[in-house]
Amino acid sequence: MSDDFENEPELPDAASSARAPRPFTLGRLLLAGAIVVLLIALFLPAVRTSRSAARRAQCVNNMREIALALHNYELAYEALPPAYTADAHGRPLHSWRTLILPYLEQEELYRTIDLAKPWNDPANAAALGTSLAVYHCPESRAAPNTTTYLAIAGPNDCLIPRTPRRLAEITDPRESTLMVIEAGEENAVPWMAPVDADEPLVLSLGPTTKLHHAGGMNACYVNGRVSFLKAGTPGAVRRAMMSISGNDNDVVVEW
């Protein structure tokens, strides 16, 4: 009897049966895959939104640094820089972006530039090829040494070609008078180029422009404030914001 008992097969207890792995069928595999895909689909938009917000914040910080540099230049020279310098024949030499380099902690780069020769002269090739993060929106896909931060330049605008502008000449409210605007990707220029934003360019920026930020663009005002300018802002409002002495106190600007 004992022999028969010893030869009987051992039956698994309840605990060992519960621990036995269930077969991994094709249906379960497909279900697991679908769950993973769903989680990725839900997660990616949040990641993209977070990255976009971080880049927009960096762009705002860039423009604040530029505004501060312009004001520090004004403190040193008692006037804002000209939109660009020119030679004896009136030909453009250097942009305001070059002139404010010492106030952007770029004194060493500034000293390498020959201000008596044009910005694109071979003597200035090394500086021209230099990439400056402060002049480049993180969302831009243009060459690293380009910029879309353009000053509002014209006879009745913040910066004047060839001539410094005294702040006292700006009689419109400084908190709503444009100084620098972020143009579209197609408006990118080498940061040393004496090229800026005139009225037609500013009026052309809209929903069909390749803007770096959805719905509008960052803009810097004479008082140093940076805000988001909506792509749908009416042309009349933009003209008033560009003017430095148009008695535009009654113009309502949506921030």
mmCIF file of C-alpha atoms in Angstrom:
data_model
loop_
_atom_site.group_PDB
_atom_site.id
_atom_site.type_symbol
_atom_site.label_atom_id
_atom_site.label_comp_id
_atom_site.label_asym_id
_atom_site.label_seq_id
_atom_site.Cartn_x
_atom_site.Cartn_y
_atom_site.Cartn_z
ATOM 1 C CA MET A 1 0.000 0.000 0.000
ATOM 2 C CA SER A 2 2.787 2.369 0.787
ATOM 3 C CA ASP A 3 4.354 1.688 -2.580
ATOM 4 C CA ASP A 4 1.152 2.611 -4.379
ATOM 5 C CA PHE A 5 0.904 5.802 -2.347
ATOM 6 C CA GLU A 6 4.431 6.850 -3.167
ATOM 7 C CA ASN A 7 3.884 6.317 -6.897
ATOM 8 C CA GLU A 8 0.784 8.472 -7.091
ATOM 9 C CA PRO A 9 1.312 11.832 -8.954
ATOM 10 C CA GLU A 10 1.532 14.846 -6.697
ATOM 11 C CA LEU A 11 -1.369 17.226 -7.168
ATOM 12 C CA PRO A 12 -0.676 20.999 -7.121
ATOM 13 C CA ASP A 13 -2.145 22.907 -4.245
ATOM 14 C CA ALA A 14 -4.377 25.973 -4.675
ATOM 15 C CA ALA A 15 -1.555 28.454 -4.143
ATOM 16 C CA SER A 16 0.683 26.948 -6.801
ATOM 17 C CA SER A 17 -2.241 26.841 -9.224
ATOM 18 C CA ALA A 18 -2.867 30.561 -8.676
ATOM 19 C CA ARG A 19 0.771 31.311 -9.459
ATOM 20 C CA ALA A 20 0.754 29.424 -12.754
ATOM 21 C CA PRO A 21 1.244 31.848 -15.694
ATOM 22 C CA ARG A 22 -1.661 32.336 -18.032
ATOM 23 C CA PRO A 23 -0.909 31.826 -21.709
ATOM 24 C CA PHE A 24 0.035 35.114 -23.509
ATOM 25 C CA THR A 25 -2.375 35.010 -26.409
ATOM 26 C CA LEU A 26 -2.344 37.167 -29.543
ATOM 27 C CA GLY A 27 -5.435 38.977 -28.297
ATOM 28 C CA ARG A 28 -3.723 39.988 -25.068
ATOM 29 C CA LEU A 29 -0.659 41.133 -27.014
ATOM 30 C CA LEU A 30 -2.789 43.321 -29.293
ATOM 31 C CA LEU A 31 -4.620 44.803 -26.316
ATOM 32 C CA ALA A 32 -1.353 45.676 -24.580
ATOM 33 C CA GLY A 33 -0.058 47.297 -27.754
ATOM 34 C CA ALA A 34 -3.218 49.353 -28.140
ATOM 35 C CA ILE A 35 -2.894 50.610 -24.563
ATOM 36 C CA VAL A 36 0.720 51.668 -25.140
ATOM 37 C CA VAL A 37 -0.202 53.516 -28.341
ATOM 38 C CA LEU A 38 -3.056 55.286 -26.560
ATOM 39 C CA LEU A 39 -0.801 56.393 -23.713
ATOM 40 C CA ILE A 40 1.780 57.743 -26.163
ATOM 41 C CA ALA A 41 -0.925 59.622 -28.093
ATOM 42 C CA LEU A 42 -2.145 61.195 -24.862
ATOM 43 C CA PHE A 43 1.355 62.059 -23.639
ATOM 44 C CA LEU A 44 2.954 63.569 -26.764
ATOM 45 C CA PRO A 45 0.724 66.687 -27.077
ATOM 46 C CA ALA A 46 1.536 67.605 -23.491
ATOM 47 C CA VAL A 47 5.260 67.232 -24.213
ATOM 48 C CA ARG A 48 4.992 69.358 -27.365
ATOM 49 C CA THR A 49 2.989 72.030 -25.521
ATOM 50 C CA SER A 50 5.536 72.112 -22.716
ATOM 51 C CA ARG A 51 8.454 72.474 -25.126
ATOM 52 C CA SER A 52 6.664 75.164 -27.122
ATOM 53 C CA ALA A 53 5.918 77.130 -23.954
ATOM 54 C CA ALA A 54 9.556 76.876 -22.855
ATOM 55 C CA ARG A 55 10.798 78.134 -26.237
ATOM 56 C CA ARG A 56 8.339 81.007 -26.244
ATOM 57 C CA ALA A 57 9.488 81.949 -22.742
ATOM 58 C CA GLN A 58 13.113 81.915 -23.922
ATOM 59 C CA CYS A 59 12.152 84.127 -26.863
ATOM 60 C CA VAL A 60 10.533 86.596 -24.455
ATOM 61 C CA ASN A 61 13.691 86.554 -22.341
ATOM 62 C CA ASN A 62 15.793 87.274 -25.447
ATOM 63 C CA MET A 63 13.725 90.340 -26.244
ATOM 64 C CA ARG A 64 13.917 91.563 -22.648
ATOM 65 C CA GLU A 65 17.708 91.339 -22.800
ATOM 66 C CA ILE A 66 17.686 93.267 -26.083
ATOM 67 C CA ALA A 67 15.420 95.954 -24.589
ATOM 68 C CA LEU A 68 17.687 96.273 -21.550
ATOM 69 C CA ALA A 69 20.756 96.569 -23.803
ATOM 70 C CA LEU A 70 19.080 99.324 -25.831
ATOM 71 C CA HIS A 71 18.284 101.251 -22.671
ATOM 72 C CA ASN A 72 21.804 100.795 -21.320
ATOM 73 C CA TYR A 73 23.130 102.102 -24.642
ATOM 74 C CA GLU A 74 20.803 105.103 -24.251
ATOM 75 C CA LEU A 75 22.137 105.748 -20.753
ATOM 76 C CA ALA A 76 25.692 105.730 -22.080
ATOM 77 C CA TYR A 77 25.096 107.883 -25.178
ATOM 78 C CA GLU A 78 21.951 109.798 -24.154
ATOM 79 C CA ALA A 79 20.179 108.465 -27.231
ATOM 80 C CA LEU A 80 19.048 105.189 -28.733
ATOM 81 C CA PRO A 81 21.372 103.793 -31.418
ATOM 82 C CA PRO A 82 20.648 104.553 -35.055
ATOM 83 C CA ALA A 83 18.946 101.787 -36.980
ATOM 84 C CA TYR A 84 22.254 101.523 -38.806
ATOM 85 C CA THR A 85 25.444 103.495 -39.301
ATOM 86 C CA ALA A 86 26.490 104.636 -42.781
ATOM 87 C CA ASP A 87 29.610 105.727 -44.632
ATOM 88 C CA ALA A 88 30.219 109.136 -46.201
ATOM 89 C CA HIS A 89 28.142 108.109 -49.219
ATOM 90 C CA GLY A 90 25.162 107.035 -47.121
ATOM 91 C CA ARG A 91 25.738 103.311 -47.645
ATOM 92 C CA PRO A 92 24.723 101.180 -44.626
ATOM 93 C CA LEU A 93 27.585 99.856 -42.515
ATOM 94 C CA HIS A 94 26.388 98.337 -39.245
ATOM 95 C CA SER A 95 23.098 97.523 -37.552
ATOM 96 C CA TRP A 96 22.000 98.611 -34.083
ATOM 97 C CA ARG A 97 22.330 94.919 -33.155
ATOM 98 C CA THR A 98 26.080 95.282 -33.602
ATOM 99 C CA LEU A 99 26.221 98.563 -31.694
ATOM 100 C CA ILE A 100 24.593 97.145 -28.552
ATOM 101 C CA LEU A 101 26.830 94.064 -28.334
ATOM 102 C CA PRO A 102 28.823 95.454 -25.369
ATOM 103 C CA TYR A 103 25.552 95.682 -23.422
ATOM 104 C CA LEU A 104 24.752 92.025 -24.170
ATOM 105 C CA GLU A 105 28.008 90.788 -22.598
ATOM 106 C CA GLN A 106 29.552 90.506 -26.068
ATOM 107 C CA GLU A 107 32.342 93.059 -25.665
ATOM 108 C CA GLU A 108 34.964 90.622 -26.947
ATOM 109 C CA LEU A 109 33.003 89.935 -30.137
ATOM 110 C CA TYR A 110 32.338 93.645 -30.596
ATOM 111 C CA ARG A 111 36.059 94.417 -30.516
ATOM 112 C CA THR A 112 36.692 92.043 -33.424
ATOM 113 C CA ILE A 113 34.370 94.009 -35.745
ATOM 114 C CA ASP A 114 35.748 96.700 -38.023
ATOM 115 C CA LEU A 115 33.039 99.362 -37.797
ATOM 116 C CA ALA A 116 34.632 101.374 -40.608
ATOM 117 C CA LYS A 117 33.948 98.557 -43.060
ATOM 118 C CA PRO A 118 30.518 97.152 -44.022
ATOM 119 C CA TRP A 119 28.956 94.367 -41.999
ATOM 120 C CA ASN A 120 29.491 91.867 -44.850
ATOM 121 C CA ASP A 121 33.063 92.903 -45.655
ATOM 122 C CA PRO A 122 35.574 90.004 -45.564
ATOM 123 C CA ALA A 123 37.186 91.707 -42.578
ATOM 124 C CA ASN A 124 34.000 91.010 -40.596
ATOM 125 C CA ALA A 125 33.383 87.473 -41.869
ATOM 126 C CA ALA A 126 34.203 85.789 -38.559
ATOM 127 C CA ALA A 127 31.740 87.948 -36.627
ATOM 128 C CA LEU A 128 29.098 87.509 -39.327
ATOM 129 C CA GLY A 129 29.314 83.741 -38.962
ATOM 130 C CA THR A 130 28.986 83.867 -35.184
ATOM 131 C CA SER A 131 25.733 82.550 -33.733
ATOM 132 C CA LEU A 132 24.211 84.553 -30.896
ATOM 133 C CA ALA A 133 21.404 82.856 -28.957
ATOM 134 C CA VAL A 134 20.059 86.211 -27.752
ATOM 135 C CA TYR A 135 19.254 87.158 -31.356
ATOM 136 C CA HIS A 136 17.759 83.813 -32.343
ATOM 137 C CA CYS A 137 14.268 82.601 -31.403
ATOM 138 C CA PRO A 138 14.493 78.953 -30.236
ATOM 139 C CA GLU A 139 11.594 78.118 -32.561
ATOM 140 C CA SER A 140 13.419 79.442 -35.632
ATOM 141 C CA ARG A 141 14.711 76.937 -38.180
ATOM 142 C CA ALA A 142 16.725 79.566 -40.063
ATOM 143 C CA ALA A 143 20.542 79.594 -39.967
ATOM 144 C CA PRO A 144 21.900 80.013 -36.408
ATOM 145 C CA ASN A 145 23.568 83.348 -37.263
ATOM 146 C CA THR A 146 20.269 84.907 -38.387
ATOM 147 C CA THR A 147 17.599 86.819 -36.496
ATOM 148 C CA THR A 148 13.940 87.735 -36.810
ATOM 149 C CA TYR A 149 14.187 90.402 -34.087
ATOM 150 C CA LEU A 150 13.777 93.565 -36.141
ATOM 151 C CA ALA A 151 13.632 97.132 -34.888
ATOM 152 C CA ILE A 152 10.815 99.441 -35.929
ATOM 153 C CA ALA A 153 12.834 101.792 -38.120
ATOM 154 C CA GLY A 154 11.738 104.904 -39.978
ATOM 155 C CA PRO A 155 11.552 108.712 -39.745
ATOM 156 C CA ASN A 156 8.676 108.639 -37.243
ATOM 157 C CA ASP A 157 9.551 105.287 -35.663
ATOM 158 C CA CYS A 158 11.641 104.257 -32.680
ATOM 159 C CA LEU A 159 14.995 103.957 -34.475
ATOM 160 C CA ILE A 160 16.146 106.194 -37.316
ATOM 161 C CA PRO A 161 18.597 105.173 -40.043
ATOM 162 C CA ARG A 162 21.998 106.868 -39.540
ATOM 163 C CA THR A 163 20.777 109.101 -36.693
ATOM 164 C CA PRO A 164 20.464 108.438 -32.941
ATOM 165 C CA ARG A 165 17.005 108.967 -31.442
ATOM 166 C CA ARG A 166 16.631 110.807 -28.130
ATOM 167 C CA LEU A 167 13.986 109.314 -25.852
ATOM 168 C CA ALA A 168 12.508 112.784 -25.347
ATOM 169 C CA GLU A 169 11.422 112.697 -28.991
ATOM 170 C CA ILE A 170 9.071 109.800 -28.245
ATOM 171 C CA THR A 171 5.932 111.576 -27.075
ATOM 172 C CA ASP A 172 3.438 108.734 -27.477
ATOM 173 C CA PRO A 173 2.970 106.381 -24.502
ATOM 174 C CA ARG A 174 6.143 104.344 -24.223
ATOM 175 C CA GLU A 175 4.297 101.276 -22.968
ATOM 176 C CA SER A 176 2.439 100.999 -26.286
ATOM 177 C CA THR A 177 5.070 102.279 -28.749
ATOM 178 C CA LEU A 178 6.858 99.464 -30.553
ATOM 179 C CA MET A 179 10.637 99.270 -30.426
ATOM 180 C CA VAL A 180 11.450 95.723 -31.641
ATOM 181 C CA ILE A 181 9.171 93.100 -33.168
ATOM 182 C CA GLU A 182 9.619 89.407 -33.898
ATOM 183 C CA ALA A 183 9.006 88.923 -37.607
ATOM 184 C CA GLY A 184 8.202 85.702 -39.458
ATOM 185 C CA GLU A 185 10.630 82.991 -40.488
ATOM 186 C CA GLU A 186 10.718 84.295 -44.063
ATOM 187 C CA ASN A 187 11.971 87.649 -42.717
ATOM 188 C CA ALA A 188 15.082 86.186 -41.077
ATOM 189 C CA VAL A 189 18.277 88.132 -41.831
ATOM 190 C CA PRO A 190 21.906 87.816 -40.665
ATOM 191 C CA TRP A 191 21.994 89.463 -37.242
ATOM 192 C CA MET A 192 24.686 91.897 -38.439
ATOM 193 C CA ALA A 193 22.634 93.010 -41.452
ATOM 194 C CA PRO A 194 21.357 96.619 -41.385
ATOM 195 C CA VAL A 195 17.823 95.420 -42.172
ATOM 196 C CA ASP A 196 14.772 96.107 -40.003
ATOM 197 C CA ALA A 197 10.989 96.415 -40.042
ATOM 198 C CA ASP A 198 9.220 99.153 -41.932
ATOM 199 C CA GLU A 199 5.461 99.719 -42.049
ATOM 200 C CA PRO A 200 4.706 97.336 -44.955
ATOM 201 C CA LEU A 201 6.556 94.498 -43.222
ATOM 202 C CA VAL A 202 4.818 95.033 -39.873
ATOM 203 C CA LEU A 203 1.414 95.204 -41.567
ATOM 204 C CA SER A 204 2.148 92.005 -43.499
ATOM 205 C CA LEU A 205 2.643 89.899 -40.363
ATOM 206 C CA GLY A 206 -0.517 87.880 -39.904
ATOM 207 C CA PRO A 207 -2.162 84.459 -39.836
ATOM 208 C CA THR A 208 -0.587 83.462 -43.164
ATOM 209 C CA THR A 209 2.939 84.393 -42.050
ATOM 210 C CA LYS A 210 5.302 81.658 -40.844
ATOM 211 C CA LEU A 211 5.296 82.961 -37.284
ATOM 212 C CA HIS A 212 7.351 81.197 -34.636
ATOM 213 C CA HIS A 213 4.528 81.218 -32.103
ATOM 214 C CA ALA A 214 0.922 80.224 -32.703
ATOM 215 C CA GLY A 215 -1.455 83.162 -32.975
ATOM 216 C CA GLY A 216 1.016 86.026 -33.015
ATOM 217 C CA MET A 217 4.470 87.337 -32.225
ATOM 218 C CA ASN A 218 6.484 88.729 -29.344
ATOM 219 C CA ALA A 219 6.947 92.486 -29.344
ATOM 220 C CA CYS A 220 9.078 94.859 -27.282
ATOM 221 C CA TYR A 221 7.994 98.380 -26.388
ATOM 222 C CA VAL A 222 9.933 101.548 -25.607
ATOM 223 C CA ASN A 223 9.517 101.130 -21.859
ATOM 224 C CA GLY A 224 11.194 97.705 -22.090
ATOM 225 C CA ARG A 225 8.032 95.677 -21.696
ATOM 226 C CA VAL A 226 7.633 92.543 -23.832
ATOM 227 C CA SER A 227 4.184 91.196 -24.681
ATOM 228 C CA PHE A 228 2.448 89.001 -27.225
ATOM 229 C CA LEU A 229 1.009 90.846 -30.217
ATOM 230 C CA LYS A 230 -1.891 88.976 -31.796
ATOM 231 C CA ALA A 231 -1.620 88.139 -35.496
ATOM 232 C CA GLY A 232 -5.072 89.628 -36.065
ATOM 233 C CA THR A 233 -4.269 93.063 -34.624
ATOM 234 C CA PRO A 234 -5.805 95.621 -37.041
ATOM 235 C CA GLY A 235 -3.536 97.620 -39.318
ATOM 236 C CA ALA A 236 -4.662 100.951 -37.868
ATOM 237 C CA VAL A 237 -3.634 99.828 -34.408
ATOM 238 C CA ARG A 238 -0.252 98.626 -35.661
ATOM 239 C CA ARG A 239 0.400 101.961 -37.386
ATOM 240 C CA ALA A 240 -0.392 103.781 -34.160
ATOM 241 C CA MET A 241 1.924 101.479 -32.204
ATOM 242 C CA MET A 242 4.791 102.143 -34.634
ATOM 243 C CA SER A 243 4.450 105.923 -34.502
ATOM 244 C CA ILE A 244 6.397 107.770 -31.789
ATOM 245 C CA SER A 245 4.472 111.052 -31.997
ATOM 246 C CA GLY A 246 1.079 110.409 -33.504
ATOM 247 C CA ASN A 247 -1.044 111.393 -30.497
ATOM 248 C CA ASP A 248 -2.307 107.813 -30.349
ATOM 249 C CA ASN A 249 -3.438 107.874 -26.726
ATOM 250 C CA ASP A 250 -6.972 106.886 -27.728
ATOM 251 C CA VAL A 251 -5.880 103.672 -29.495
ATOM 252 C CA VAL A 252 -6.839 100.559 -27.562
ATOM 253 C CA VAL A 253 -4.267 97.767 -27.758
ATOM 254 C CA GLU A 254 -5.158 94.199 -26.760
ATOM 255 C CA TRP A 255 -2.314 92.443 -24.976
#
